[in-house]
Amino acid sequence: MDDPKTNSVLDEGNRLFLQGKLHEAISYYDKILSEDPKHLSSLNNKGYALSKLKDFENAMKCYDAALLISPTDLSVLVNKISSFRKQGNFEDAISICNNILDKNPKYNIALYHKERILFSMGKYRESISCCNQILEDYPENGDVLYDKSCNFVMLSENDTALSLLEHAISQGVQYKVKAKKSETFKQFSNNARFQKLIL
């Protein structure tokens, strides 16, 4: 049974985390962990806060400790994928994605990480395949439409890329801003269709 005092401390840590006060949040998670070193949520949340601070080594220690307690916890596994991805450790990140997807083929959060990792690895067709799987369930997902567009840019399939970008922009103006700032779309600086999309 959950302890109300622990839950209150955890809630305060999470509130501080959401305010971007990561060091303070960690101190609250540590209060819980000093009394209960196997408190799963505190380990996971502390790891996530450390990852946000780019302290990946200690973040990984938290995730590994949490996975010793609950080896299949999806939240912890996804956070570990994210940390690996941010460090450029794509092989380990993909391995965890694949393990999750073997058991949960439609787990879109793992698919989302996988499509981004594959893009970073230059495996654009495989990334597009992951995007397509997500878009089957969420055809208007702007993030995935944008990522799929980027893959097509890298494959020099420009008409498809711009059609997807247009679809992404129809989901939110943030994709227009993202495309303007993106290295991926720099080659379109003189493309009239692209210029019209980002105006």
CSV table of N, CA and C in Angstrom, one decimal, residues 50-128:
chain,number,residue,atom,x,y,z
A,50,LEU,N,18.1,13.6,-13.9
A,50,LEU,CA,19.5,13.6,-14.1
A,50,LEU,C,19.8,13.6,-15.6
A,51,SER,N,19.0,12.9,-16.4
A,51,SER,CA,19.1,12.9,-17.8
A,51,SER,C,18.9,14.3,-18.4
A,52,LYS,N,17.9,15.0,-17.9
A,52,LYS,CA,17.7,16.4,-18.3
A,52,LYS,C,18.9,17.3,-18.0
A,53,LEU,N,19.6,17.0,-16.9
A,53,LEU,CA,20.8,17.7,-16.6
A,53,LEU,C,22.0,17.2,-17.3
A,54,LYS,N,21.8,16.2,-18.2
A,54,LYS,CA,22.9,15.6,-19.0
A,54,LYS,C,23.9,14.8,-18.2
A,55,ASP,N,23.4,14.4,-17.0
A,55,ASP,CA,24.2,13.5,-16.1
A,55,ASP,C,23.8,12.1,-16.4
A,56,PHE,N,24.2,11.6,-17.6
A,56,PHE,CA,23.6,10.4,-18.1
A,56,PHE,C,24.2,9.2,-17.3
A,57,GLU,N,25.4,9.3,-16.9
A,57,GLU,CA,26.0,8.1,-16.1
A,57,GLU,C,25.1,7.8,-14.9
A,58,ASN,N,24.8,8.9,-14.1
A,58,ASN,CA,24.0,8.6,-12.9
A,58,ASN,C,22.5,8.4,-13.2
A,59,ALA,N,22.0,8.9,-14.3
A,59,ALA,CA,20.7,8.6,-14.8
A,59,ALA,C,20.6,7.1,-15.1
A,60,MET,N,21.6,6.6,-15.8
A,60,MET,CA,21.6,5.2,-16.1
A,60,MET,C,21.6,4.3,-14.8
A,61,LYS,N,22.4,4.7,-13.8
A,61,LYS,CA,22.4,4.0,-12.6
A,61,LYS,C,21.0,3.9,-12.0
A,62,CYS,N,20.3,5.0,-12.0
A,62,CYS,CA,18.9,5.0,-11.5
A,62,CYS,C,18.0,4.0,-12.3
A,63,TYR,N,18.1,4.1,-13.6
A,63,TYR,CA,17.3,3.3,-14.5
A,63,TYR,C,17.6,1.8,-14.2
A,64,ASP,N,18.9,1.5,-14.1
A,64,ASP,CA,19.3,0.1,-13.9
A,64,ASP,C,18.8,-0.4,-12.6
A,65,ALA,N,18.9,0.4,-11.6
A,65,ALA,CA,18.4,0.0,-10.2
A,65,ALA,C,16.9,-0.2,-10.3
A,66,ALA,N,16.2,0.6,-11.0
A,66,ALA,CA,14.7,0.5,-11.2
A,66,ALA,C,14.4,-0.8,-11.9
A,67,LEU,N,15.2,-1.1,-13.0
A,67,LEU,CA,14.9,-2.3,-13.8
A,67,LEU,C,15.3,-3.6,-13.0
A,68,LEU,N,16.1,-3.5,-12.0
A,68,LEU,CA,16.4,-4.7,-11.2
A,68,LEU,C,15.1,-5.0,-10.4
A,69,ILE,N,14.3,-4.0,-10.0
A,69,ILE,CA,13.1,-4.2,-9.3
A,69,ILE,C,12.0,-4.6,-10.2
A,70,SER,N,11.9,-4.0,-11.4
A,70,SER,CA,10.8,-4.2,-12.3
A,70,SER,C,11.4,-4.2,-13.7
A,71,PRO,N,11.9,-5.4,-14.2
A,71,PRO,CA,12.6,-5.4,-15.5
A,71,PRO,C,11.8,-5.1,-16.7
A,72,THR,N,10.5,-5.1,-16.6
A,72,THR,CA,9.7,-4.8,-17.8
A,72,THR,C,8.9,-3.5,-17.7
A,73,ASP,N,9.3,-2.6,-16.7
A,73,ASP,CA,8.6,-1.4,-16.6
A,73,ASP,C,8.8,-0.5,-17.8
A,74,LEU,N,7.8,-0.2,-18.6
A,74,LEU,CA,7.9,0.5,-19.8
A,74,LEU,C,8.3,1.9,-19.7
A,75,SER,N,7.9,2.6,-18.6
A,75,SER,CA,8.3,4.0,-18.4
A,75,SER,C,9.8,4.1,-18.2
A,76,VAL,N,10.4,3.2,-17.4
A,76,VAL,CA,11.8,3.2,-17.1
A,76,VAL,C,12.6,2.8,-18.4
A,77,LEU,N,12.1,1.8,-19.1
A,77,LEU,CA,12.7,1.4,-20.4
A,77,LEU,C,12.8,2.5,-21.4
A,78,VAL,N,11.6,3.2,-21.5
A,78,VAL,CA,11.6,4.3,-22.5
A,78,VAL,C,12.5,5.4,-22.1
A,79,ASN,N,12.6,5.7,-20.8
A,79,ASN,CA,13.6,6.8,-20.3
A,79,ASN,C,15.0,6.3,-20.6
A,80,LYS,N,15.3,5.0,-20.5
A,80,LYS,CA,16.6,4.5,-20.7
A,80,LYS,C,16.9,4.7,-22.2
A,81,ILE,N,16.0,4.3,-23.1
A,81,ILE,CA,16.1,4.5,-24.5
A,81,ILE,C,16.5,6.0,-24.8
A,82,SER,N,15.7,6.9,-24.2
A,82,SER,CA,15.9,8.3,-24.5
A,82,SER,C,17.3,8.7,-24.1
A,83,SER,N,17.8,8.3,-22.9
A,83,SER,CA,19.1,8.6,-22.5
A,83,SER,C,20.2,8.0,-23.4
A,84,PHE,N,20.0,6.8,-23.8
A,84,PHE,CA,21.0,6.2,-24.8
A,84,PHE,C,21.0,7.1,-26.1
A,85,ARG,N,19.8,7.4,-26.6
A,85,ARG,CA,19.6,8.2,-27.8
A,85,ARG,C,20.3,9.5,-27.7
A,86,LYS,N,20.2,10.2,-26.6
A,86,LYS,CA,20.8,11.5,-26.4
A,86,LYS,C,22.3,11.4,-26.3
A,87,GLN,N,22.8,10.3,-25.9
A,87,GLN,CA,24.3,10.1,-25.9
A,87,GLN,C,24.8,9.6,-27.2
A,88,GLY,N,23.9,9.3,-28.2
A,88,GLY,CA,24.4,8.8,-29.4
A,88,GLY,C,24.7,7.3,-29.4
A,89,ASN,N,24.2,6.6,-28.4
A,89,ASN,CA,24.4,5.2,-28.2
A,89,ASN,C,23.1,4.5,-28.9
A,90,PHE,N,23.1,4.5,-30.2
A,90,PHE,CA,21.9,4.1,-31.0
A,90,PHE,C,21.7,2.6,-30.9
A,91,GLU,N,22.8,1.8,-30.9
A,91,GLU,CA,22.6,0.4,-30.9
A,91,GLU,C,21.9,-0.1,-29.7
A,92,ASP,N,22.3,0.4,-28.5
A,92,ASP,CA,21.7,-0.1,-27.3
A,92,ASP,C,20.2,0.4,-27.2
A,93,ALA,N,20.0,1.7,-27.7
A,93,ALA,CA,18.7,2.2,-27.7
A,93,ALA,C,17.8,1.4,-28.6
A,94,ILE,N,18.2,1.1,-29.8
A,94,ILE,CA,17.4,0.2,-30.7
A,94,ILE,C,17.2,-1.1,-30.1
A,95,SER,N,18.1,-1.7,-29.5
A,95,SER,CA,18.0,-3.0,-28.9
A,95,SER,C,16.8,-3.0,-27.9
A,96,ILE,N,16.7,-2.0,-27.0
A,96,ILE,CA,15.6,-1.9,-26.0
A,96,ILE,C,14.3,-1.7,-26.8
A,97,CYS,N,14.3,-0.8,-27.8
A,97,CYS,CA,13.1,-0.6,-28.6
A,97,CYS,C,12.6,-1.9,-29.1
A,98,ASN,N,13.5,-2.7,-29.7
A,98,ASN,CA,13.1,-4.0,-30.4
A,98,ASN,C,12.6,-5.0,-29.3
A,99,ASN,N,13.2,-5.0,-28.1
A,99,ASN,CA,12.7,-5.9,-27.1
A,99,ASN,C,11.3,-5.5,-26.7
A,100,ILE,N,11.0,-4.2,-26.5
A,100,ILE,CA,9.7,-3.8,-26.2
A,100,ILE,C,8.7,-4.1,-27.3
A,101,LEU,N,9.1,-3.8,-28.5
A,101,LEU,CA,8.2,-4.1,-29.7
A,101,LEU,C,8.0,-5.5,-30.0
A,102,ASP,N,8.9,-6.4,-29.6
A,102,ASP,CA,8.7,-7.8,-29.7
A,102,ASP,C,7.4,-8.3,-28.9
A,103,LYS,N,7.3,-7.7,-27.7
A,103,LYS,CA,6.2,-8.0,-26.8
A,103,LYS,C,5.0,-7.2,-27.0
A,104,ASN,N,5.2,-5.9,-27.5
A,104,ASN,CA,4.1,-4.9,-27.7
A,104,ASN,C,4.3,-4.2,-29.0
A,105,PRO,N,4.0,-4.9,-30.1
A,105,PRO,CA,4.3,-4.4,-31.5
A,105,PRO,C,3.6,-3.0,-31.8
A,106,LYS,N,2.6,-2.7,-31.1
A,106,LYS,CA,1.9,-1.4,-31.3
A,106,LYS,C,2.2,-0.4,-30.3
A,107,TYR,N,3.3,-0.6,-29.5
A,107,TYR,CA,3.6,0.4,-28.5
A,107,TYR,C,4.3,1.6,-29.2
A,108,ASN,N,3.4,2.6,-29.4
A,108,ASN,CA,3.8,3.7,-30.3
A,108,ASN,C,5.0,4.6,-29.7
A,109,ILE,N,5.1,4.6,-28.4
A,109,ILE,CA,6.2,5.4,-27.8
A,109,ILE,C,7.6,4.8,-28.2
A,110,ALA,N,7.6,3.5,-28.1
A,110,ALA,CA,8.9,2.8,-28.5
A,110,ALA,C,9.1,3.0,-30.0
A,111,LEU,N,8.0,2.9,-30.8
A,111,LEU,CA,8.1,3.1,-32.3
A,111,LEU,C,8.6,4.5,-32.6
A,112,TYR,N,8.1,5.5,-31.8
A,112,TYR,CA,8.5,6.9,-32.0
A,112,TYR,C,10.0,7.1,-31.8
A,113,HIS,N,10.5,6.5,-30.7
A,113,HIS,CA,11.9,6.6,-30.4
A,113,HIS,C,12.7,5.8,-31.5
A,114,LYS,N,12.2,4.7,-31.9
A,114,LYS,CA,12.9,3.9,-32.9
A,114,LYS,C,13.0,4.6,-34.2
A,115,GLU,N,11.9,5.3,-34.6
A,115,GLU,CA,12.0,6.0,-35.9
A,115,GLU,C,13.0,7.2,-35.9
A,116,ARG,N,13.1,7.8,-34.7
A,116,ARG,CA,14.1,8.9,-34.6
A,116,ARG,C,15.5,8.4,-34.5
A,117,ILE,N,15.7,7.3,-33.9
A,117,ILE,CA,17.0,6.7,-33.8
A,117,ILE,C,17.5,6.2,-35.2
A,118,LEU,N,16.6,5.5,-35.9
A,118,LEU,CA,16.9,5.1,-37.3
A,118,LEU,C,17.2,6.2,-38.2
A,119,PHE,N,16.5,7.4,-38.0
A,119,PHE,CA,16.9,8.6,-38.8
A,119,PHE,C,18.3,9.0,-38.5
A,120,SER,N,18.6,9.0,-37.2
A,120,SER,CA,20.0,9.4,-36.8
A,120,SER,C,21.1,8.5,-37.3
A,121,MET,N,20.7,7.2,-37.5
A,121,MET,CA,21.6,6.2,-38.0
A,121,MET,C,21.7,6.2,-39.6
A,122,GLY,N,20.9,7.1,-40.2
A,122,GLY,CA,20.8,7.1,-41.7
A,122,GLY,C,20.0,6.0,-42.3
A,123,LYS,N,19.2,5.4,-41.5
A,123,LYS,CA,18.4,4.3,-42.0
A,123,LYS,C,17.0,4.8,-42.3
A,124,TYR,N,16.9,5.6,-43.4
A,124,TYR,CA,15.7,6.4,-43.6
A,124,TYR,C,14.5,5.5,-44.0
A,125,ARG,N,14.7,4.5,-44.8
A,125,ARG,CA,13.5,3.7,-45.2
A,125,ARG,C,12.9,2.9,-44.0
A,126,GLU,N,13.8,2.5,-43.1
A,126,GLU,CA,13.4,1.8,-41.9
A,126,GLU,C,12.6,2.8,-41.0
A,127,SER,N,13.1,4.0,-40.9
A,127,SER,CA,12.5,5.0,-40.1
A,127,SER,C,11.1,5.3,-40.6
A,128,ILE,N,11.0,5.4,-42.0
A,128,ILE,CA,9.7,5.7,-42.6
A,128,ILE,C,8.7,4.5,-42.3
